[in-house]
PDB file of C-alpha atoms in Angstrom:
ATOM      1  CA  UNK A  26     -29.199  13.259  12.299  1.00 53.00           C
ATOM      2  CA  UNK A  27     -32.153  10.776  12.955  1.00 66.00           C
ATOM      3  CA  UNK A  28     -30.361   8.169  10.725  1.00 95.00           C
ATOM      4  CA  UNK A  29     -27.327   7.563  13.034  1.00 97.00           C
ATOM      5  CA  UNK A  30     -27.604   5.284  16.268  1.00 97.00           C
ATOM      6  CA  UNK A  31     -27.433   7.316  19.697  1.00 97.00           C
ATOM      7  CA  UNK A  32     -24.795   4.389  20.443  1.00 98.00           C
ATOM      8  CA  UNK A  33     -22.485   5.655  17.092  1.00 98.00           C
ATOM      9  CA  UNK A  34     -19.661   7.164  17.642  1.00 98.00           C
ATOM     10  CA  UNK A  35     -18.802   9.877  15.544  1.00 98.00           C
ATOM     11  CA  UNK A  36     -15.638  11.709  15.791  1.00 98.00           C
ATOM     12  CA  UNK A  37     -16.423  16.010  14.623  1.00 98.00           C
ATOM     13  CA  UNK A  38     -15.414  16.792  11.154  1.00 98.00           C
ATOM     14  CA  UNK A  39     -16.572  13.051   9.887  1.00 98.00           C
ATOM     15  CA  UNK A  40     -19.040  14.217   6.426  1.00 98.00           C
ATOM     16  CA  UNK A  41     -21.901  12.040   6.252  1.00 98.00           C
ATOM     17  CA  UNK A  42     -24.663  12.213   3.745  1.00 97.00           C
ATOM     18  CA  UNK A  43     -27.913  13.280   5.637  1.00 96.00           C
ATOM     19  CA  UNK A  44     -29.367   9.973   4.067  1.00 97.00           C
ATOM     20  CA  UNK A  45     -26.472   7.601   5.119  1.00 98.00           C
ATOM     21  CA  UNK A  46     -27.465   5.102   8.159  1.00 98.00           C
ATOM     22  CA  UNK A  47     -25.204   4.653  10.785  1.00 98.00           C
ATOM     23  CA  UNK A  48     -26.109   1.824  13.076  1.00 98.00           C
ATOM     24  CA  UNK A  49     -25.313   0.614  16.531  1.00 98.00           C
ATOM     25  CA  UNK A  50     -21.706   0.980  18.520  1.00 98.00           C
ATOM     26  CA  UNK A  51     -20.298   2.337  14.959  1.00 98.00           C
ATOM     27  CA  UNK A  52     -17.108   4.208  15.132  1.00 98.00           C
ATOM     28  CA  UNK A  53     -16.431   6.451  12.449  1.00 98.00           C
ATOM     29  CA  UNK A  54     -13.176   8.985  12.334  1.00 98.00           C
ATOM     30  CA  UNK A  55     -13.064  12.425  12.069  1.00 98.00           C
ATOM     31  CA  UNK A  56     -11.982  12.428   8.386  1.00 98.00           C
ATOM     32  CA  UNK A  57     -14.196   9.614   6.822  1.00 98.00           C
ATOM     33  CA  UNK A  58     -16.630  10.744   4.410  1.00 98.00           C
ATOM     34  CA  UNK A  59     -19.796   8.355   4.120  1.00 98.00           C
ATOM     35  CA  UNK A  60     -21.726   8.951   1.156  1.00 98.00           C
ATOM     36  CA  UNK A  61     -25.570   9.192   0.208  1.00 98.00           C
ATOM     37  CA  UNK A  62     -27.381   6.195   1.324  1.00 98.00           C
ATOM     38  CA  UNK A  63     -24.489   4.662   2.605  1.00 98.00           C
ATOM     39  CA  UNK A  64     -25.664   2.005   5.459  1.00 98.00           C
ATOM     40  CA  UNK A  65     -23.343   0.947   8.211  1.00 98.00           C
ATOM     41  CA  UNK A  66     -25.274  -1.776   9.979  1.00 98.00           C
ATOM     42  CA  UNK A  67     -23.270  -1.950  12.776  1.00 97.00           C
ATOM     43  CA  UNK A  68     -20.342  -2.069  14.666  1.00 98.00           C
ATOM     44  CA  UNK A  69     -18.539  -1.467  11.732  1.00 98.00           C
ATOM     45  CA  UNK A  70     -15.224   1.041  11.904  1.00 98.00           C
ATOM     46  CA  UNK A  71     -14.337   3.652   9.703  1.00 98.00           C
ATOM     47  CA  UNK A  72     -10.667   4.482  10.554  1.00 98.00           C
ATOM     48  CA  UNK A  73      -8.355   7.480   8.670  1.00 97.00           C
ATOM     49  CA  UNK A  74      -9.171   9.320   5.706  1.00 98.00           C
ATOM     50  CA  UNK A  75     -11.644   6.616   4.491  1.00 98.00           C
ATOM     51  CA  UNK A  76     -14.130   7.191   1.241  1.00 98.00           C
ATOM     52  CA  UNK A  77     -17.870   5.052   1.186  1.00 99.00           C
ATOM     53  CA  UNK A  78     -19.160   5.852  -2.271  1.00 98.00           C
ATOM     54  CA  UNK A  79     -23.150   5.742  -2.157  1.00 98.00           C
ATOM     55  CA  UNK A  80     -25.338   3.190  -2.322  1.00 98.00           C
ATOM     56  CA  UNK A  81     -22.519   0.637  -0.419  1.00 98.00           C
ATOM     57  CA  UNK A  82     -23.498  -1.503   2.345  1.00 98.00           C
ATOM     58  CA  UNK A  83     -21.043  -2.824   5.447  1.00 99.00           C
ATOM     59  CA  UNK A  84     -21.960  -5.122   7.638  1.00 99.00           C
ATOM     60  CA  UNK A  85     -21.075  -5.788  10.992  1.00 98.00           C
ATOM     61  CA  UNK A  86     -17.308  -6.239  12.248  1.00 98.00           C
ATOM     62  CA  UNK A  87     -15.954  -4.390   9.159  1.00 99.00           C
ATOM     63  CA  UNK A  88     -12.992  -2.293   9.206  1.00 98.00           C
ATOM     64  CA  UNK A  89     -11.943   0.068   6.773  1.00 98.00           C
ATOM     65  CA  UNK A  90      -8.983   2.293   6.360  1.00 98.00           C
ATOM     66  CA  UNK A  91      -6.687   1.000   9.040  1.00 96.00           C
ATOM     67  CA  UNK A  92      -3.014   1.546   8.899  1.00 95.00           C
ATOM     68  CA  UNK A  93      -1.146  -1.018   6.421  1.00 96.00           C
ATOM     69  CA  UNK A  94       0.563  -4.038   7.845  1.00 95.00           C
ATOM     70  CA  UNK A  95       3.717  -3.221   6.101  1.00 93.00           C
ATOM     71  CA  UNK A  96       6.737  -2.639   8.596  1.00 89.00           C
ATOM     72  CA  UNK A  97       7.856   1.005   8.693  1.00 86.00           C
ATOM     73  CA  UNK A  98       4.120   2.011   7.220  1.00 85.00           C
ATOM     74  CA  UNK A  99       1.477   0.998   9.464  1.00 83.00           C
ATOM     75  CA  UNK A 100       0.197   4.608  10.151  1.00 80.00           C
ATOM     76  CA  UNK A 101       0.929   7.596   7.903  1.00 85.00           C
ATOM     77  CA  UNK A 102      -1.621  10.556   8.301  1.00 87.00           C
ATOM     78  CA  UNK A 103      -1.935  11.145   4.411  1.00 92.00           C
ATOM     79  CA  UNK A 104      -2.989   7.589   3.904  1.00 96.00           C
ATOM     80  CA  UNK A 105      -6.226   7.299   2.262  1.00 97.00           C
ATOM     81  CA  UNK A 106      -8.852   4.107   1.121  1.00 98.00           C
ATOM     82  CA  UNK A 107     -11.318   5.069  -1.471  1.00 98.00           C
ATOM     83  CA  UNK A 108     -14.501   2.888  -1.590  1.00 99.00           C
ATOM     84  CA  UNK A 109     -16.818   3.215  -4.812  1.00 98.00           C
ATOM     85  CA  UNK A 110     -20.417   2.650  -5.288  1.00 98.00           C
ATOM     86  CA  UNK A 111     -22.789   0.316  -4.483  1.00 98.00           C
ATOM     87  CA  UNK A 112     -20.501  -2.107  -2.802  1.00 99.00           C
ATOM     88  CA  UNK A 113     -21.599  -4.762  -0.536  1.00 99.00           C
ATOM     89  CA  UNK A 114     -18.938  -5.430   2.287  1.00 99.00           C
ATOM     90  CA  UNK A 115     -19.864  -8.441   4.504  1.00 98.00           C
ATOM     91  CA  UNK A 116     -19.146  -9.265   8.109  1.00 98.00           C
ATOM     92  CA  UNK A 117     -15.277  -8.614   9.401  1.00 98.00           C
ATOM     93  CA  UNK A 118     -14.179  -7.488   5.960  1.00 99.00           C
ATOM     94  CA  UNK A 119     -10.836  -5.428   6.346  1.00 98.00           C
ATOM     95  CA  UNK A 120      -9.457  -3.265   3.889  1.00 98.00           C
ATOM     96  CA  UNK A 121      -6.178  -0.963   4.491  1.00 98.00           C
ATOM     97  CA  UNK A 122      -5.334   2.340   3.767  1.00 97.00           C
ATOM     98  CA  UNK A 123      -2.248   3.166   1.214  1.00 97.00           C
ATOM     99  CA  UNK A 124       1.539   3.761   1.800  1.00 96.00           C
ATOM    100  CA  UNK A 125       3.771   6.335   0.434  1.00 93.00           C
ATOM    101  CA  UNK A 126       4.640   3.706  -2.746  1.00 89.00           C
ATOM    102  CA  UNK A 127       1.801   4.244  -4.352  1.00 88.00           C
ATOM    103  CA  UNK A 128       0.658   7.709  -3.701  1.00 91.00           C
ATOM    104  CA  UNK A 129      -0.558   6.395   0.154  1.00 95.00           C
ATOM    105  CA  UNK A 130      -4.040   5.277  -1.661  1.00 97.00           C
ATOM    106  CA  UNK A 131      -5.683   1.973  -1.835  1.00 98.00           C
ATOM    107  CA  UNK A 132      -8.833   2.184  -4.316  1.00 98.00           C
ATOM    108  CA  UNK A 133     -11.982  -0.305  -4.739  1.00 99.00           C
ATOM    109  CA  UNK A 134     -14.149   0.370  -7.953  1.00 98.00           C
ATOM    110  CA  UNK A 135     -18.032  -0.309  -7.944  1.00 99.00           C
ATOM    111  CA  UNK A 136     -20.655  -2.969  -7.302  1.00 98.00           C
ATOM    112  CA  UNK A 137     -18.387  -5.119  -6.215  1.00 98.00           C
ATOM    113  CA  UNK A 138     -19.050  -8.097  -3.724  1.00 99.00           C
ATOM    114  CA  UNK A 139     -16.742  -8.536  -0.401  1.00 99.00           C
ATOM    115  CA  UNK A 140     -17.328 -11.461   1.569  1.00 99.00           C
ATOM    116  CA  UNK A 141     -17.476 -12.499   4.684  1.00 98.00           C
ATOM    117  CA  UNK A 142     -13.551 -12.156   6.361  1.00 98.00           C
ATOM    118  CA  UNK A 143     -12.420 -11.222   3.005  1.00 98.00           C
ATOM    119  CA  UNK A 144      -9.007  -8.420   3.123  1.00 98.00           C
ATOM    120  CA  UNK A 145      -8.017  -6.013   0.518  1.00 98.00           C
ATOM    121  CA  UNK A 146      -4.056  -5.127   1.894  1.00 98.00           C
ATOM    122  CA  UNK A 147      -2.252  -1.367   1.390  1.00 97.00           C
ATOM    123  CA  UNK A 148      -2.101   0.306  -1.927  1.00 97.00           C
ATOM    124  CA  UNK A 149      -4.470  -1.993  -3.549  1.00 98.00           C
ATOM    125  CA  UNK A 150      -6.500  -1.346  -7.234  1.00 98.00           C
ATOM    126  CA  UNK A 151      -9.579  -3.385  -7.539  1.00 98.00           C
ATOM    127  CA  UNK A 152     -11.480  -2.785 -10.320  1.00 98.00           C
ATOM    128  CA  UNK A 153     -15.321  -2.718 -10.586  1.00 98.00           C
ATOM    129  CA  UNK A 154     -17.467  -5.635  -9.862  1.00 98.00           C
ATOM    130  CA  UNK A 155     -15.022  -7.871  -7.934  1.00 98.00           C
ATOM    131  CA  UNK A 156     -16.587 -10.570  -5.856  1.00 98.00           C
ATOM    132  CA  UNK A 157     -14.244 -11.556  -3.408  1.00 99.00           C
ATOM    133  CA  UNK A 158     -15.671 -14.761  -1.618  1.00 98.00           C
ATOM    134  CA  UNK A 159     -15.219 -15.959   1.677  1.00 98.00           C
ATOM    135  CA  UNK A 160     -11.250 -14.945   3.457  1.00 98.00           C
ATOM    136  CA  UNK A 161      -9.949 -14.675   0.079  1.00 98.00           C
ATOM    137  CA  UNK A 162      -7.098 -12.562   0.671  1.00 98.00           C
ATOM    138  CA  UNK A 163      -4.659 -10.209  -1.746  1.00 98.00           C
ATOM    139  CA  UNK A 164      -1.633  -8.770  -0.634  1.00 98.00           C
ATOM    140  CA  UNK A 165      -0.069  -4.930  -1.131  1.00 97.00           C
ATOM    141  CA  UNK A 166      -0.009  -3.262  -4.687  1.00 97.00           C
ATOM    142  CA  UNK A 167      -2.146  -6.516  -6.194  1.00 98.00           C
ATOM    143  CA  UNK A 168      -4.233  -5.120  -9.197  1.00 98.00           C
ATOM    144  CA  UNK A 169      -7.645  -7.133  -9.986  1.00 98.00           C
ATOM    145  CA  UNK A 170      -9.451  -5.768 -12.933  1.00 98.00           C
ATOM    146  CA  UNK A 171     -13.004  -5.520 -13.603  1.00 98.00           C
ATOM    147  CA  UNK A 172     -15.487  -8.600 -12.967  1.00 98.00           C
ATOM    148  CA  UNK A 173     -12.795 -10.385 -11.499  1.00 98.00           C
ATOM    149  CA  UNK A 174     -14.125 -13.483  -9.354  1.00 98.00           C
ATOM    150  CA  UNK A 175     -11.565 -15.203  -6.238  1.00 98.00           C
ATOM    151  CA  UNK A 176     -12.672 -18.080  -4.841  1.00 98.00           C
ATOM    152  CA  UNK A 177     -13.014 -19.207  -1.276  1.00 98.00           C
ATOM    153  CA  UNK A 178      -9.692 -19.035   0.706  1.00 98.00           C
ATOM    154  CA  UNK A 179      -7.610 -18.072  -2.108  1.00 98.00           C
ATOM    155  CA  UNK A 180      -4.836 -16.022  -1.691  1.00 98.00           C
ATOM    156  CA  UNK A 181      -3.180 -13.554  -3.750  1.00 98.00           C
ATOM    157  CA  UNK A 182       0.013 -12.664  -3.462  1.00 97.00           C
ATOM    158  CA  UNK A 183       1.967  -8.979  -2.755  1.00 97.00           C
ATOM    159  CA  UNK A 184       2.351  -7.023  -6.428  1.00 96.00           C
ATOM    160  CA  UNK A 185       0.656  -9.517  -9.229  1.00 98.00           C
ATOM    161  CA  UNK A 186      -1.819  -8.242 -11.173  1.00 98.00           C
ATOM    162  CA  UNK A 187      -4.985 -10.627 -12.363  1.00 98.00           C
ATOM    163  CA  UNK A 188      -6.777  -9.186 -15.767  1.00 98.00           C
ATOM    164  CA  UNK A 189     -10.515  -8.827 -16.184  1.00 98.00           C
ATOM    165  CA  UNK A 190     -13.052 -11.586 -15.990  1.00 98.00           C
ATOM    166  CA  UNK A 191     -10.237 -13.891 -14.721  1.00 98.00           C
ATOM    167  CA  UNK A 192     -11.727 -16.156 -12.382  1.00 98.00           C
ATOM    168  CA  UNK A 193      -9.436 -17.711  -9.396  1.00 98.00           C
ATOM    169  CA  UNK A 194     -10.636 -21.326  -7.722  1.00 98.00           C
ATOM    170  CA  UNK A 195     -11.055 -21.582  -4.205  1.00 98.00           C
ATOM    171  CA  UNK A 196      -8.202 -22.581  -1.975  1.00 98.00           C
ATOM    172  CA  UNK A 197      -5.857 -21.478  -4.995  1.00 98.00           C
ATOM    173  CA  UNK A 198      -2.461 -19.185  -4.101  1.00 98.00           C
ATOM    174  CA  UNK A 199      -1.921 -16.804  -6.914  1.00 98.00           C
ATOM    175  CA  UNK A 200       2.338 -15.824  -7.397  1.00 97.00           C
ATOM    176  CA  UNK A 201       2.357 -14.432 -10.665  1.00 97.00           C
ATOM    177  CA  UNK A 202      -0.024 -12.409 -13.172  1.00 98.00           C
ATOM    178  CA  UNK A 203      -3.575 -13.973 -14.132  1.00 98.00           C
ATOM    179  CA  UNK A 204      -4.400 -13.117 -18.044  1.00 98.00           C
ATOM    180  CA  UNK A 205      -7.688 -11.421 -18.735  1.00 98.00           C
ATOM    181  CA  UNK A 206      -9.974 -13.901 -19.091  1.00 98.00           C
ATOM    182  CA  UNK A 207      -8.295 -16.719 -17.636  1.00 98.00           C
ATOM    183  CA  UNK A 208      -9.219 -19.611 -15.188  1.00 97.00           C
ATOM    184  CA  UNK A 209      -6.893 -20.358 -12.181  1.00 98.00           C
ATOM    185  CA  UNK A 210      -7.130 -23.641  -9.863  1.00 97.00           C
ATOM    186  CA  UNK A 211      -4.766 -25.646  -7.608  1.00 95.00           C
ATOM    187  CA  UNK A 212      -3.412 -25.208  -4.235  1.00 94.00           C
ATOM    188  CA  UNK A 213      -0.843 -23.543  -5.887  1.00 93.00           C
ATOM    189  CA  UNK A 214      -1.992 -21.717  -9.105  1.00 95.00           C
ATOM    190  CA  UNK A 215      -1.469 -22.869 -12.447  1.00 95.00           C
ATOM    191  CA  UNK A 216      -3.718 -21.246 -15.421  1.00 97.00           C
ATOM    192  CA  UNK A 217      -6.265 -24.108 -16.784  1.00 96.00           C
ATOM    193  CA  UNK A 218      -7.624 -22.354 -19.553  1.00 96.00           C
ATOM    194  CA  UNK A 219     -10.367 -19.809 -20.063  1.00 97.00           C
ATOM    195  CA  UNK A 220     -13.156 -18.605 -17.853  1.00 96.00           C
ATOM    196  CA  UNK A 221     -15.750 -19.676 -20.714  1.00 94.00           C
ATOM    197  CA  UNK A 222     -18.938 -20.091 -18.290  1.00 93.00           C
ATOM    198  CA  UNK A 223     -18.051 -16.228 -16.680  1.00 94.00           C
ATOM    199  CA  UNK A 224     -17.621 -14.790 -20.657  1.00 94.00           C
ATOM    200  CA  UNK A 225     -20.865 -16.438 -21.852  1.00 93.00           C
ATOM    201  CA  UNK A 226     -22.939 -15.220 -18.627  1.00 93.00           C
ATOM    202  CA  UNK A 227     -21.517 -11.738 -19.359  1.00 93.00           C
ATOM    203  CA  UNK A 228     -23.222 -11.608 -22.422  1.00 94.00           C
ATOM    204  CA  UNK A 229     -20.023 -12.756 -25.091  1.00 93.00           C
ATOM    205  CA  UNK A 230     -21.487 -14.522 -28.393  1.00 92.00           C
ATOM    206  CA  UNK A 231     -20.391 -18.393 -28.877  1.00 92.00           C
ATOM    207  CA  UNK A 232     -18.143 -16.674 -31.820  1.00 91.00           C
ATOM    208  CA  UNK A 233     -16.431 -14.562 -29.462  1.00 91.00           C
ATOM    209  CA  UNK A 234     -15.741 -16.827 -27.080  1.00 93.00           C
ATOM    210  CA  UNK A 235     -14.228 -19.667 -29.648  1.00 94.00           C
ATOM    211  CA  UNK A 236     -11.910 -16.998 -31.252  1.00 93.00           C
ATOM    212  CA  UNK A 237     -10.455 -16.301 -27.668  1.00 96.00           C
ATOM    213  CA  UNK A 238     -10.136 -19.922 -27.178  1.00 97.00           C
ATOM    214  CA  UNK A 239      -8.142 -20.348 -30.581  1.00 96.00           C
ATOM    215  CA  UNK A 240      -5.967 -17.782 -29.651  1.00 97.00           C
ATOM    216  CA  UNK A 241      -5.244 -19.240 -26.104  1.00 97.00           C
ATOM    217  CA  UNK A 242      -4.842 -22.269 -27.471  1.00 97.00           C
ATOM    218  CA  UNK A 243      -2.294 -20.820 -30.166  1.00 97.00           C
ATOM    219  CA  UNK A 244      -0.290 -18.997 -27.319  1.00 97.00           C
ATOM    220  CA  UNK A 245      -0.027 -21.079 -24.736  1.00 96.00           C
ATOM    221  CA  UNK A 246      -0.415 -24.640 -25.724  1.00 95.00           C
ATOM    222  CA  UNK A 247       1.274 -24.014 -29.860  1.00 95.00           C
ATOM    223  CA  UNK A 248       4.386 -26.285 -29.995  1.00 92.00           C
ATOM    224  CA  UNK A 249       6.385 -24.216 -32.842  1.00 91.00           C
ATOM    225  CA  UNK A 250       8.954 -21.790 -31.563  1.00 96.00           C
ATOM    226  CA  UNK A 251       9.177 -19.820 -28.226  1.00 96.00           C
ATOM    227  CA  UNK A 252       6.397 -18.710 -26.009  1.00 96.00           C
ATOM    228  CA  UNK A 253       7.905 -15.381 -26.927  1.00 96.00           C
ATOM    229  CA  UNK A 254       8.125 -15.718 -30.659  1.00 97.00           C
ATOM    230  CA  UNK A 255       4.530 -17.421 -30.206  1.00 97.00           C
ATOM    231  CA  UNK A 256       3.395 -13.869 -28.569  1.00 97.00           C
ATOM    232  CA  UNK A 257       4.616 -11.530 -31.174  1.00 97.00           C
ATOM    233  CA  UNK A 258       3.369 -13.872 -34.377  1.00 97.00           C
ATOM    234  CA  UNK A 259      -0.596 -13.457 -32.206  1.00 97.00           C
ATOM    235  CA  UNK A 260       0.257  -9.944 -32.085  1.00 97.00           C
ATOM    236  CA  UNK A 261      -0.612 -10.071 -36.113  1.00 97.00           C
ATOM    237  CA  UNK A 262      -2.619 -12.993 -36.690  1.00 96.00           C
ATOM    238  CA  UNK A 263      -4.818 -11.805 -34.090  1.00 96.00           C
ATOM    239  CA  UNK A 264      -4.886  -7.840 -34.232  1.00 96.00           C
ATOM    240  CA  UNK A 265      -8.475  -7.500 -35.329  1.00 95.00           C
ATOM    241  CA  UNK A 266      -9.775  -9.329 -31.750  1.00 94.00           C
ATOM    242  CA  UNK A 267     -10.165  -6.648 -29.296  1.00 95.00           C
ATOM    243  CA  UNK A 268     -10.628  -9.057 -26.678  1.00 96.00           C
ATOM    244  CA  UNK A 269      -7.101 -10.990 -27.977  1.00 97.00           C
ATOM    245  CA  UNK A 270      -5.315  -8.190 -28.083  1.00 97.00           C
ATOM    246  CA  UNK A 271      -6.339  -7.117 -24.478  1.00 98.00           C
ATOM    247  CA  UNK A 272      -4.802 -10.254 -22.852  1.00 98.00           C
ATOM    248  CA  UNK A 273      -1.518  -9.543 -25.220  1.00 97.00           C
ATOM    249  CA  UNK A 274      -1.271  -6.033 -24.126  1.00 97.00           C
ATOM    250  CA  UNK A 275      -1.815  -7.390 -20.567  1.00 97.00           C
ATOM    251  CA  UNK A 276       1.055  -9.774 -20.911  1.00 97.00           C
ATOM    252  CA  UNK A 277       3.342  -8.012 -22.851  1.00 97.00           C
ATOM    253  CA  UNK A 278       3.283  -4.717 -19.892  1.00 96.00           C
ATOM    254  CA  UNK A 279       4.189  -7.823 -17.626  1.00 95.00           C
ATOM    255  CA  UNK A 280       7.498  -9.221 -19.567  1.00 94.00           C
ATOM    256  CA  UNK A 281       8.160  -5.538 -20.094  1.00 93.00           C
ATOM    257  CA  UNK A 282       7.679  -4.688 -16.415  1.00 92.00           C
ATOM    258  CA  UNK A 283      10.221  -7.846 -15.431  1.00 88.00           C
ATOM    259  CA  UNK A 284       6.678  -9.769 -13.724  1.00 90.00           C
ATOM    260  CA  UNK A 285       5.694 -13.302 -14.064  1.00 93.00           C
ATOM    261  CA  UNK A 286       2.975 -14.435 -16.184  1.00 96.00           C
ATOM    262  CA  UNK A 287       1.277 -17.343 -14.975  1.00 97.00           C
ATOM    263  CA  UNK A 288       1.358 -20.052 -17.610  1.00 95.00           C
ATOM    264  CA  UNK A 289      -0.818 -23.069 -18.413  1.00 93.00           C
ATOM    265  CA  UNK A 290      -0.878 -25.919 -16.592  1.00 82.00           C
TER     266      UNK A 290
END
């Protein structure tokens, strides 16, 4: 293949696309499968049973699919990382391969954004167009749904889940579920509102974006009854707001599921 390196290193069996690019003192394994126009620019490794999804670019000192860093689990033959489409992974960017808890798979969705030192742990689900700025972290099992936006050095931690469009500040450490939509900050994260700027650059109507804010507003800053009793009176006044009833769904899964839902500050 005139597209890979003569200082590449691939390992017989690998499947790579005949128009994938493999670049200098790359290292791929022999049961990675690189997809069409796939570009490793590198020195990047491919370790395990490791997915690229087309279009994705790596750059150098990347390394995908290596054993998880959780005791007992680091190397299981059956463990798998799926990468989607059109993905741009930046310089040292790790992401692990899954454990037998959640079916030994860690998955990334499409067009996302990985920056530079940035890690994605074992048995992760991010969604599709995450941007995950520089060594922002997230631990096992975290769940980030689509567009979802972590700052500089933030940190995530093991098994929360943070809804679409939520936006997390730099240098913020995330314990407990992020809302759709929401806005994190602080050194230790506390929910300041809505990300309004992210919803209006995504296209949402001034209409749209005011309703969500009434109902935020309503839920986590109303003063009559429980936060509870609060939730299940939204559940009615606001059941003809898709967008509303998302983050409700979202949080209600969470109390149902025993998790912590990050409140406002």
């Amino acid at each position: 293949m005139t597209n890979i390196h003569p200082t590449a290193v691939i390992e017989d069996g690998a499947q790579i696309a005949a128009s994938a690019k493999i670049g200098p003192l790359c290292w791929i394994s022999s049961r990675a499968k690189i997809g069409e126009n796939v570009q490793l620019l590198g020195r990047v490794t491919v370790m395990g049973d490791t997915t690229i999804g087309e279009g994705t670019i790596v750059f150098p000192g990347a390394v995908l699919g290596g054993g998880p860093q959780d005791h007992g689990n680091e190397f299981k033959e059956e463990a798998k990382l799926i990468i989607g489409k059109r993905n741009i992974i930046r310089e040292n960017v790790t992401m692990h391969a899954g454990t037998p808890k959640e079916h030994f798979t860690t998955t990334v969705g499409d067009d996302g954004m990985f920056m530079i030192n940035s890690h994605i742990a074992h048995d992760c689900v991010v969604g599709n167009g995450v941007i995950m700025t520089n060594n922002a972290v997230i631990g096992g099992h975290v769940r980030l749904g689509d567009g979802v936006i972590l700052g500089g050095n933030s940190a995530v931690h093991q098994f929360c889940r943070i809804g679409r469009k939520a936006m997390v500040g730099g240098l913020s450490g995330v314990d407990r579920d992020v809302i759709p939509f929401g806005i994190v900050t602080g050194d230790r994260g506390k929910l300041r509102g809505l990300n309004v700027i992210g919803l209006k650059r995504s296209g949402y109507d001034e209409h749209t974006v005011k309703s969500i804010s009434r109902a935020f507003m309503f839920l986590f800053k109303g003063k009559e009854g429980t936060f509870d009793e609060r939730l299940e009176q939204a559940k009615e006044k606001f059941k003809d707001n898709e967008m509303v009833m998302e983050q409700l769904k979202f949080i209600t899964e969470g109390l149902e599921g025993r998790r912590k839902i990050m409140m406002a500050d």
